[in-house]
CSV table of N, CA and C in Angstrom, one decimal:
chain,number,residue,atom,x,y,z
R,1,UNK,N,-121.9,18.8,38.1
R,1,UNK,CA,-122.7,20.0,38.3
R,1,UNK,C,-123.3,20.1,39.7
R,2,UNK,N,-123.4,21.3,40.0
R,2,UNK,CA,-124.0,21.5,41.4
R,2,UNK,C,-125.5,21.4,41.3
R,3,UNK,N,-126.1,21.3,42.4
R,3,UNK,CA,-127.6,21.1,42.5
R,3,UNK,C,-128.4,22.2,41.8
R,4,UNK,N,-128.0,23.5,42.0
R,4,UNK,CA,-128.6,24.6,41.4
R,4,UNK,C,-128.5,24.5,39.8
R,5,UNK,N,-127.3,24.3,39.4
R,5,UNK,CA,-127.1,24.2,38.0
R,5,UNK,C,-127.9,23.1,37.3
R,6,UNK,N,-128.0,22.0,37.9
R,6,UNK,CA,-128.8,20.8,37.4
R,6,UNK,C,-130.2,21.2,37.4
R,7,UNK,N,-130.7,21.9,38.4
R,7,UNK,CA,-132.1,22.3,38.4
R,7,UNK,C,-132.4,23.3,37.3
R,8,UNK,N,-131.5,24.3,37.1
R,8,UNK,CA,-131.7,25.2,36.0
R,8,UNK,C,-131.7,24.5,34.7
R,9,UNK,N,-130.8,23.6,34.5
R,9,UNK,CA,-130.7,22.9,33.3
R,9,UNK,C,-132.0,22.1,33.0
R,10,UNK,N,-132.5,21.4,34.0
R,10,UNK,CA,-133.8,20.7,33.8
R,10,UNK,C,-134.9,21.6,33.5
R,11,UNK,N,-135.0,22.8,34.2
R,11,UNK,CA,-136.1,23.7,33.9
R,11,UNK,C,-135.9,24.3,32.5
R,12,UNK,N,-134.7,24.6,32.1
R,12,UNK,CA,-134.5,25.2,30.7
R,12,UNK,C,-134.8,24.2,29.7
R,13,UNK,N,-134.4,22.9,29.9
R,13,UNK,CA,-134.8,21.9,28.9
R,13,UNK,C,-136.3,21.7,28.8
R,14,UNK,N,-137.0,21.7,29.9
R,14,UNK,CA,-138.4,21.6,29.9
R,14,UNK,C,-139.1,22.8,29.2
R,15,UNK,N,-138.6,24.0,29.4
R,15,UNK,CA,-139.1,25.1,28.7
R,15,UNK,C,-138.9,25.0,27.2
R,16,UNK,N,-137.7,24.6,26.8
R,16,UNK,CA,-137.4,24.5,25.3
R,16,UNK,C,-138.3,23.4,24.7
R,17,UNK,N,-138.5,22.3,25.4
R,17,UNK,CA,-139.4,21.3,24.9
R,17,UNK,C,-140.8,21.8,24.7
R,18,UNK,N,-141.3,22.6,25.6
R,18,UNK,CA,-142.6,23.2,25.5
R,18,UNK,C,-142.7,24.2,24.3
R,19,UNK,N,-141.7,25.0,24.2
R,19,UNK,CA,-141.7,26.0,23.1
R,19,UNK,C,-141.7,25.2,21.7
R,20,UNK,N,-140.9,24.2,21.6
R,20,UNK,CA,-140.8,23.4,20.4
R,20,UNK,C,-142.2,22.8,20.1
R,21,UNK,N,-142.8,22.2,21.1
R,21,UNK,CA,-144.1,21.6,21.0
R,21,UNK,C,-145.2,22.6,20.5
R,22,UNK,N,-145.2,23.8,21.0
R,22,UNK,CA,-146.1,24.8,20.5
R,22,UNK,C,-145.8,25.2,19.1
R,23,UNK,N,-144.6,25.4,18.8
R,23,UNK,CA,-144.2,25.8,17.4
R,23,UNK,C,-144.6,24.7,16.4
R,24,UNK,N,-144.4,23.4,16.7
R,24,UNK,CA,-144.8,22.3,15.9
R,24,UNK,C,-146.3,22.3,15.6
R,25,UNK,N,-147.1,22.7,16.6
R,25,UNK,CA,-148.5,22.7,16.5
R,25,UNK,C,-149.1,23.9,15.8
R,26,UNK,N,-148.3,25.0,15.6
R,26,UNK,CA,-148.7,26.2,15.0
R,26,UNK,C,-148.5,26.1,13.5
R,27,UNK,N,-149.4,26.8,12.8
R,27,UNK,CA,-149.3,26.9,11.3
R,27,UNK,C,-148.4,28.1,11.0
R,28,UNK,N,-147.9,28.1,9.7
R,28,UNK,CA,-147.0,29.2,9.3
R,28,UNK,C,-147.8,30.5,9.3
R,29,UNK,N,-149.1,30.5,9.0
R,29,UNK,CA,-149.9,31.7,9.0
R,29,UNK,C,-149.9,32.3,10.5
R,30,UNK,N,-150.0,31.4,11.5
R,30,UNK,CA,-150.0,31.9,12.9
R,30,UNK,C,-148.7,32.5,13.2
R,31,UNK,N,-147.6,31.9,12.7
R,31,UNK,CA,-146.3,32.4,13.1
R,31,UNK,C,-146.0,33.7,12.5
R,32,UNK,N,-146.5,34.0,11.3
R,32,UNK,CA,-146.2,35.2,10.6
R,32,UNK,C,-147.2,36.3,10.9
R,33,UNK,N,-148.4,36.0,11.3
R,33,UNK,CA,-149.4,37.0,11.6
R,33,UNK,C,-148.9,38.0,12.7
R,34,UNK,N,-149.5,39.2,12.7
R,34,UNK,CA,-149.0,40.2,13.7
R,34,UNK,C,-149.4,39.8,15.1
R,35,UNK,N,-150.5,39.3,15.4
R,35,UNK,CA,-151.0,39.0,16.7
R,35,UNK,C,-151.1,37.6,17.1
R,36,UNK,N,-150.6,36.7,16.2
R,36,UNK,CA,-150.6,35.3,16.5
R,36,UNK,C,-152.0,34.7,16.2
R,37,UNK,N,-152.9,35.5,15.6
R,37,UNK,CA,-154.2,35.1,15.2
R,37,UNK,C,-154.2,34.4,13.9
R,38,UNK,N,-155.4,34.3,13.2
R,38,UNK,CA,-155.5,33.6,12.0
R,38,UNK,C,-155.3,34.5,10.8
R,39,UNK,N,-155.0,35.8,11.0
R,39,UNK,CA,-154.8,36.7,9.9
R,39,UNK,C,-153.5,36.4,9.1
R,40,UNK,N,-153.5,36.7,7.8
R,40,UNK,CA,-152.4,36.4,7.0
R,40,UNK,C,-151.8,37.6,6.3
R,41,UNK,N,-150.7,37.4,5.6
R,41,UNK,CA,-150.0,38.5,5.0
R,41,UNK,C,-150.7,38.8,3.7
R,42,UNK,N,-151.2,37.8,3.0
R,42,UNK,CA,-151.9,38.1,1.7
R,42,UNK,C,-151.7,37.1,0.7
R,43,UNK,N,-150.6,37.0,0.1
R,43,UNK,CA,-150.4,36.2,-1.1
R,43,UNK,C,-149.7,34.8,-0.7
R,44,UNK,N,-149.6,34.5,0.6
R,44,UNK,CA,-149.0,33.3,1.0
R,44,UNK,C,-147.6,33.4,1.3
R,45,UNK,N,-146.9,34.5,0.9
R,45,UNK,CA,-145.5,34.7,1.2
R,45,UNK,C,-145.4,35.7,2.3
R,46,UNK,N,-144.7,35.4,3.3
R,46,UNK,CA,-144.5,36.4,4.4
R,46,UNK,C,-143.6,37.6,4.0
R,47,UNK,N,-144.0,38.8,4.3
R,47,UNK,CA,-143.2,39.9,4.0
R,47,UNK,C,-142.0,40.0,5.0
R,48,UNK,N,-140.9,40.5,4.5
R,48,UNK,CA,-139.7,40.5,5.4
R,48,UNK,C,-140.0,41.3,6.7
R,49,UNK,N,-140.6,42.5,6.5
R,49,UNK,CA,-140.9,43.3,7.7
R,49,UNK,C,-141.9,42.6,8.6
R,50,UNK,N,-142.9,42.0,8.1
R,50,UNK,CA,-143.9,41.3,8.9
R,50,UNK,C,-143.3,40.1,9.6
R,51,UNK,N,-142.5,39.4,8.9
R,51,UNK,CA,-141.9,38.2,9.5
R,51,UNK,C,-140.9,38.6,10.7
R,52,UNK,N,-140.1,39.7,10.5
R,52,UNK,CA,-139.2,40.1,11.5
R,52,UNK,C,-140.0,40.7,12.7
R,53,UNK,N,-141.1,41.4,12.4
R,53,UNK,CA,-141.9,42.0,13.5
R,53,UNK,C,-142.6,40.9,14.3
R,54,UNK,N,-143.0,39.8,13.6
R,54,UNK,CA,-143.7,38.7,14.3
R,54,UNK,C,-142.7,38.0,15.2
R,55,UNK,N,-141.5,38.0,14.9
R,55,UNK,CA,-140.5,37.3,15.7
R,55,UNK,C,-140.0,38.2,16.8
R,56,UNK,N,-139.7,39.5,16.5
R,56,UNK,CA,-139.2,40.4,17.5
R,56,UNK,C,-140.2,41.0,18.5
R,57,UNK,N,-141.3,41.5,17.9
R,57,UNK,CA,-142.3,42.2,18.8
R,57,UNK,C,-143.7,41.9,18.2
R,58,UNK,N,-144.4,40.9,18.6
R,58,UNK,CA,-145.7,40.5,18.1
R,58,UNK,C,-146.7,41.6,18.2
R,59,UNK,N,-146.6,42.5,19.1
R,59,UNK,CA,-147.7,43.5,19.2
R,59,UNK,C,-147.5,44.7,18.4
R,60,UNK,N,-146.3,44.9,17.8
R,60,UNK,CA,-146.1,46.1,17.0
R,60,UNK,C,-146.6,45.8,15.6
R,61,UNK,N,-147.1,46.9,15.0
R,61,UNK,CA,-147.6,46.8,13.6
R,61,UNK,C,-146.5,47.0,12.6
R,62,UNK,N,-146.4,46.2,11.6
R,62,UNK,CA,-145.4,46.3,10.6
R,62,UNK,C,-146.0,46.8,9.3
R,63,UNK,N,-146.5,48.1,9.4
R,63,UNK,CA,-147.1,48.7,8.2
R,63,UNK,C,-146.1,49.4,7.4
R,64,UNK,N,-146.5,50.5,6.7
R,64,UNK,CA,-145.7,51.2,5.8
R,64,UNK,C,-144.4,51.8,6.5
R,65,UNK,N,-144.4,52.0,7.8
R,65,UNK,CA,-143.2,52.5,8.5
R,65,UNK,C,-142.1,51.5,8.4
R,66,UNK,N,-142.4,50.2,8.6
R,66,UNK,CA,-141.4,49.2,8.5
R,66,UNK,C,-140.8,49.0,7.1
R,67,UNK,N,-141.7,49.1,6.1
R,67,UNK,CA,-141.2,49.0,4.7
R,67,UNK,C,-140.4,50.2,4.3
R,68,UNK,N,-140.7,51.4,4.9
R,68,UNK,CA,-139.9,52.6,4.6
R,68,UNK,C,-138.5,52.5,5.2
R,69,UNK,N,-138.5,51.9,6.4
R,69,UNK,CA,-137.2,51.8,7.1
R,69,UNK,C,-136.2,50.9,6.3
R,70,UNK,N,-136.7,50.0,5.5
R,70,UNK,CA,-135.8,49.1,4.7
R,70,UNK,C,-135.5,49.8,3.4
R,71,UNK,N,-136.1,50.9,3.0
R,71,UNK,CA,-135.9,51.6,1.8
R,71,UNK,C,-136.8,51.1,0.7
R,72,UNK,N,-137.7,50.2,0.9
R,72,UNK,CA,-138.6,49.8,-0.1
R,72,UNK,C,-140.0,50.4,0.1
R,73,UNK,N,-140.6,50.7,-1.0
R,73,UNK,CA,-142.0,51.2,-0.9
R,73,UNK,C,-143.0,50.1,-0.8
R,74,UNK,N,-144.1,50.4,-0.1
R,74,UNK,CA,-145.1,49.3,-0.1
R,74,UNK,C,-145.7,49.1,-1.4
R,75,UNK,N,-146.2,47.9,-1.7
R,75,UNK,CA,-146.7,47.5,-3.0
R,75,UNK,C,-147.9,48.3,-3.3
R,76,UNK,N,-148.0,48.9,-4.5
R,76,UNK,CA,-149.1,49.7,-4.9
R,76,UNK,C,-150.0,49.0,-5.9
R,77,UNK,N,-151.3,49.2,-5.8
R,77,UNK,CA,-152.2,48.6,-6.7
R,77,UNK,C,-152.2,49.4,-8.0
R,78,UNK,N,-152.8,48.8,-9.0
R,78,UNK,CA,-153.0,49.5,-10.3
R,78,UNK,C,-153.8,50.8,-10.1
R,79,UNK,N,-154.8,50.7,-9.3
R,79,UNK,CA,-155.7,51.9,-9.0
R,79,UNK,C,-154.9,53.0,-8.4
R,80,UNK,N,-154.0,52.7,-7.4
R,80,UNK,CA,-153.1,53.7,-6.8
R,80,UNK,C,-152.2,54.4,-7.8
R,81,UNK,N,-151.6,53.6,-8.7
R,81,UNK,CA,-150.7,54.1,-9.7
R,81,UNK,C,-151.5,55.0,-10.7
R,82,UNK,N,-152.7,54.5,-11.1
R,82,UNK,CA,-153.5,55.3,-12.0
R,82,UNK,C,-154.0,56.7,-11.4
R,83,UNK,N,-154.3,56.6,-10.1
R,83,UNK,CA,-154.6,57.9,-9.4
R,83,UNK,C,-153.5,58.8,-9.3
R,84,UNK,N,-152.3,58.3,-9.1
R,84,UNK,CA,-151.1,59.2,-9.0
R,84,UNK,C,-150.8,59.7,-10.4
R,85,UNK,N,-151.0,58.9,-11.5
R,85,UNK,CA,-150.8,59.4,-12.8
R,85,UNK,C,-151.8,60.5,-13.2
R,86,UNK,N,-153.0,60.3,-12.7
R,86,UNK,CA,-154.0,61.4,-13.0
R,86,UNK,C,-153.6,62.7,-12.3
R,87,UNK,N,-153.1,62.6,-11.1
R,87,UNK,CA,-152.6,63.9,-10.5
R,87,UNK,C,-151.5,64.5,-11.3
R,88,UNK,N,-150.6,63.7,-11.8
R,88,UNK,CA,-149.4,64.2,-12.6
R,88,UNK,C,-150.0,64.8,-13.9
R,89,UNK,N,-150.9,64.2,-14.6
R,89,UNK,CA,-151.5,64.7,-15.8
R,89,UNK,C,-152.2,66.0,-15.5
R,90,UNK,N,-152.9,66.1,-14.4
R,90,UNK,CA,-153.6,67.4,-14.1
R,90,UNK,C,-152.6,68.5,-13.8
R,91,UNK,N,-151.5,68.2,-13.1
R,91,UNK,CA,-150.4,69.2,-12.9
R,91,UNK,C,-149.8,69.6,-14.2
R,92,UNK,N,-149.5,68.7,-15.1
R,92,UNK,CA,-148.8,69.0,-16.3
R,92,UNK,C,-149.7,69.8,-17.3
R,93,UNK,N,-151.0,69.6,-17.2
R,93,UNK,CA,-152.0,70.4,-18.0
R,93,UNK,C,-151.9,71.9,-17.6
R,94,UNK,N,-151.6,72.2,-16.4
R,94,UNK,CA,-151.4,73.6,-15.9
R,94,UNK,C,-150.1,74.2,-16.4
R,95,UNK,N,-149.1,73.4,-16.7
R,95,UNK,CA,-147.8,73.9,-17.1
R,95,UNK,C,-147.6,73.5,-18.6
R,96,UNK,N,-147.9,74.3,-19.5
R,96,UNK,CA,-147.8,74.0,-20.9
R,96,UNK,C,-146.4,73.8,-21.4
R,97,UNK,N,-145.4,74.4,-20.7
R,97,UNK,CA,-144.0,74.2,-21.0
R,97,UNK,C,-143.4,72.9,-20.5
R,98,UNK,N,-144.2,72.1,-19.7
R,98,UNK,CA,-143.8,70.8,-19.2
R,98,UNK,C,-143.0,71.0,-17.9
R,99,UNK,N,-142.8,69.9,-17.2
R,99,UNK,CA,-142.0,69.9,-16.0
R,99,UNK,C,-141.1,68.7,-16.0
R,100,UNK,N,-140.0,68.8,-15.3
R,100,UNK,CA,-139.1,67.7,-15.1
R,100,UNK,C,-139.6,66.8,-14.0
R,101,UNK,N,-139.1,65.6,-13.9
R,101,UNK,CA,-139.6,64.7,-12.8
R,101,UNK,C,-139.4,65.2,-11.4
R,102,UNK,N,-138.3,65.9,-11.2
R,102,UNK,CA,-138.1,66.4,-9.8
R,102,UNK,C,-139.0,67.6,-9.5
R,103,UNK,N,-139.4,68.3,-10.5
R,103,UNK,CA,-140.4,69.4,-10.3
R,103,UNK,C,-141.7,68.8,-10.1
R,104,UNK,N,-142.1,67.8,-10.8
R,104,UNK,CA,-143.4,67.1,-10.5
R,104,UNK,C,-143.4,66.6,-9.1
R,105,UNK,N,-142.3,65.9,-8.7
R,105,UNK,CA,-142.2,65.3,-7.4
R,105,UNK,C,-142.4,66.4,-6.3
R,106,UNK,N,-141.7,67.5,-6.5
R,106,UNK,CA,-141.7,68.5,-5.4
R,106,UNK,C,-143.1,69.2,-5.4
R,107,UNK,N,-143.8,69.4,-6.5
R,107,UNK,CA,-145.1,70.0,-6.5
R,107,UNK,C,-146.2,69.0,-5.9
R,108,UNK,N,-146.0,67.7,-6.1
R,108,UNK,CA,-147.0,66.8,-5.6
R,108,UNK,C,-146.6,66.2,-4.2
R,109,UNK,N,-145.4,66.4,-3.8
R,109,UNK,CA,-144.9,65.9,-2.5
R,109,UNK,C,-144.7,64.4,-2.5
R,110,UNK,N,-144.2,63.9,-3.6
R,110,UNK,CA,-144.0,62.4,-3.8
R,110,UNK,C,-142.6,62.1,-3.5
R,111,UNK,N,-142.3,60.8,-3.3
R,111,UNK,CA,-140.9,60.4,-3.1
R,111,UNK,C,-140.3,60.1,-4.5
R,112,UNK,N,-139.0,60.2,-4.6
R,112,UNK,CA,-138.3,60.0,-5.8
R,112,UNK,C,-138.5,58.6,-6.3
R,113,UNK,N,-138.6,57.6,-5.4
R,113,UNK,CA,-138.8,56.2,-5.8
R,113,UNK,C,-140.1,55.9,-6.4
R,114,UNK,N,-141.1,56.8,-6.1
R,114,UNK,CA,-142.4,56.6,-6.7
R,114,UNK,C,-142.5,56.9,-8.1
R,115,UNK,N,-141.7,57.8,-8.6
R,115,UNK,CA,-141.9,58.5,-9.9
R,115,UNK,C,-141.6,57.6,-11.1
R,116,UNK,N,-140.5,56.8,-11.1
R,116,UNK,CA,-140.3,56.1,-12.4
R,116,UNK,C,-141.4,55.2,-12.9
R,117,UNK,N,-142.0,54.4,-12.0
R,117,UNK,CA,-143.1,53.5,-12.4
R,117,UNK,C,-144.3,54.3,-12.9
R,118,UNK,N,-144.6,55.4,-12.3
R,118,UNK,CA,-145.8,56.2,-12.7
R,118,UNK,C,-145.5,56.9,-14.0
R,119,UNK,N,-144.3,57.5,-14.2
R,119,UNK,CA,-144.0,58.1,-15.5
R,119,UNK,C,-143.9,57.1,-16.6
R,120,UNK,N,-143.4,56.0,-16.4
R,120,UNK,CA,-143.3,54.9,-17.4
R,120,UNK,C,-144.7,54.5,-17.8
R,121,UNK,N,-145.6,54.4,-16.8
R,121,UNK,CA,-147.0,54.0,-17.1
R,121,UNK,C,-147.6,55.1,-18.0
R,122,UNK,N,-147.4,56.3,-17.6
R,122,UNK,CA,-148.0,57.4,-18.4
R,122,UNK,C,-147.5,57.5,-19.8
R,123,UNK,N,-146.2,57.2,-20.0
R,123,UNK,CA,-145.6,57.2,-21.4
R,123,UNK,C,-146.2,56.0,-22.2
R,124,UNK,N,-146.3,54.9,-21.5
R,124,UNK,CA,-146.8,53.7,-22.3
R,124,UNK,C,-148.3,53.8,-22.6
R,125,UNK,N,-149.1,54.5,-21.8
R,125,UNK,CA,-150.5,54.6,-22.1
R,125,UNK,C,-150.7,55.9,-22.9
R,126,UNK,N,-149.7,56.6,-23.3
R,126,UNK,CA,-149.8,57.8,-24.1
R,126,UNK,C,-150.5,59.0,-23.5
R,127,UNK,N,-150.6,58.9,-22.1
R,127,UNK,CA,-151.1,60.1,-21.4
R,127,UNK,C,-150.1,61.2,-21.3
R,128,UNK,N,-148.8,60.8,-21.3
R,128,UNK,CA,-147.7,61.7,-21.2
R,128,UNK,C,-146.8,61.6,-22.4
R,129,UNK,N,-146.1,62.7,-22.7
R,129,UNK,CA,-145.0,62.6,-23.7
R,129,UNK,C,-143.8,63.2,-23.0
R,130,UNK,N,-142.6,62.9,-23.6
R,130,UNK,CA,-141.4,63.4,-23.0
R,130,UNK,C,-140.5,63.9,-24.1
R,131,UNK,N,-139.6,64.8,-23.6
R,131,UNK,CA,-138.6,65.3,-24.5
R,131,UNK,C,-137.3,65.5,-23.7
R,132,UNK,N,-136.2,65.0,-24.2
R,132,UNK,CA,-134.9,65.1,-23.5
R,132,UNK,C,-134.5,63.7,-23.0
R,133,UNK,N,-133.4,63.7,-22.3
R,133,UNK,CA,-132.8,62.4,-21.8
R,133,UNK,C,-132.4,62.6,-20.3
R,134,UNK,N,-132.5,61.5,-19.6
R,134,UNK,CA,-132.1,61.5,-18.2
R,134,UNK,C,-132.7,62.6,-17.3
R,135,UNK,N,-131.9,63.4,-16.6
R,135,UNK,CA,-132.4,64.4,-15.7
R,135,UNK,C,-133.0,65.6,-16.5
R,136,UNK,N,-132.6,65.7,-17.8
R,136,UNK,CA,-133.1,66.8,-18.6
R,136,UNK,C,-134.4,66.5,-19.2
R,137,UNK,N,-135.0,65.3,-18.9
R,137,UNK,CA,-136.3,64.9,-19.5
R,137,UNK,C,-137.4,65.8,-19.0
R,138,UNK,N,-138.2,66.4,-19.9
R,138,UNK,CA,-139.3,67.2,-19.6
R,138,UNK,C,-140.5,66.4,-20.0
R,139,UNK,N,-141.5,66.4,-19.1
R,139,UNK,CA,-142.8,65.6,-19.4
R,139,UNK,C,-143.9,66.6,-19.7
R,140,UNK,N,-144.8,66.2,-20.6
R,140,UNK,CA,-145.9,67.0,-21.1
R,140,UNK,C,-147.2,66.1,-21.0
R,141,UNK,N,-148.3,66.7,-20.8
R,141,UNK,CA,-149.6,66.0,-20.8
R,141,UNK,C,-150.1,66.1,-22.2
R,142,UNK,N,-150.7,65.0,-22.6
R,142,UNK,CA,-151.3,65.0,-24.0
R,142,UNK,C,-152.8,65.5,-23.9
């Protein structure tokens, strides 16, 4: 090897050794957090979007935009689902003939992916009733 190549090789090897040393000293929580601080993801399992954002661009926020880009909805709490169900029940009380899921979605400005869980919850808690099958299902408020 020429002198320049050997110098570059030594510098690169030194750099790699330093990076490995820093990574060995860091905790998993530090590696996954957005800013390299002590903040965590929540349940101990790194989210896919947060993990890839921490590796590719540590200063970018991996919020709902990142989860939407992958096609998945952000995790919703029971309170958020109950609030959405209350909106649907209020809408259906105004329409005595009932509405189909796509009509409910368009009236409330919701995503199609949000609907099945909320409608299933409404049917299981008996806040909603349904008539019909598949796309022809009409929902009514009790």
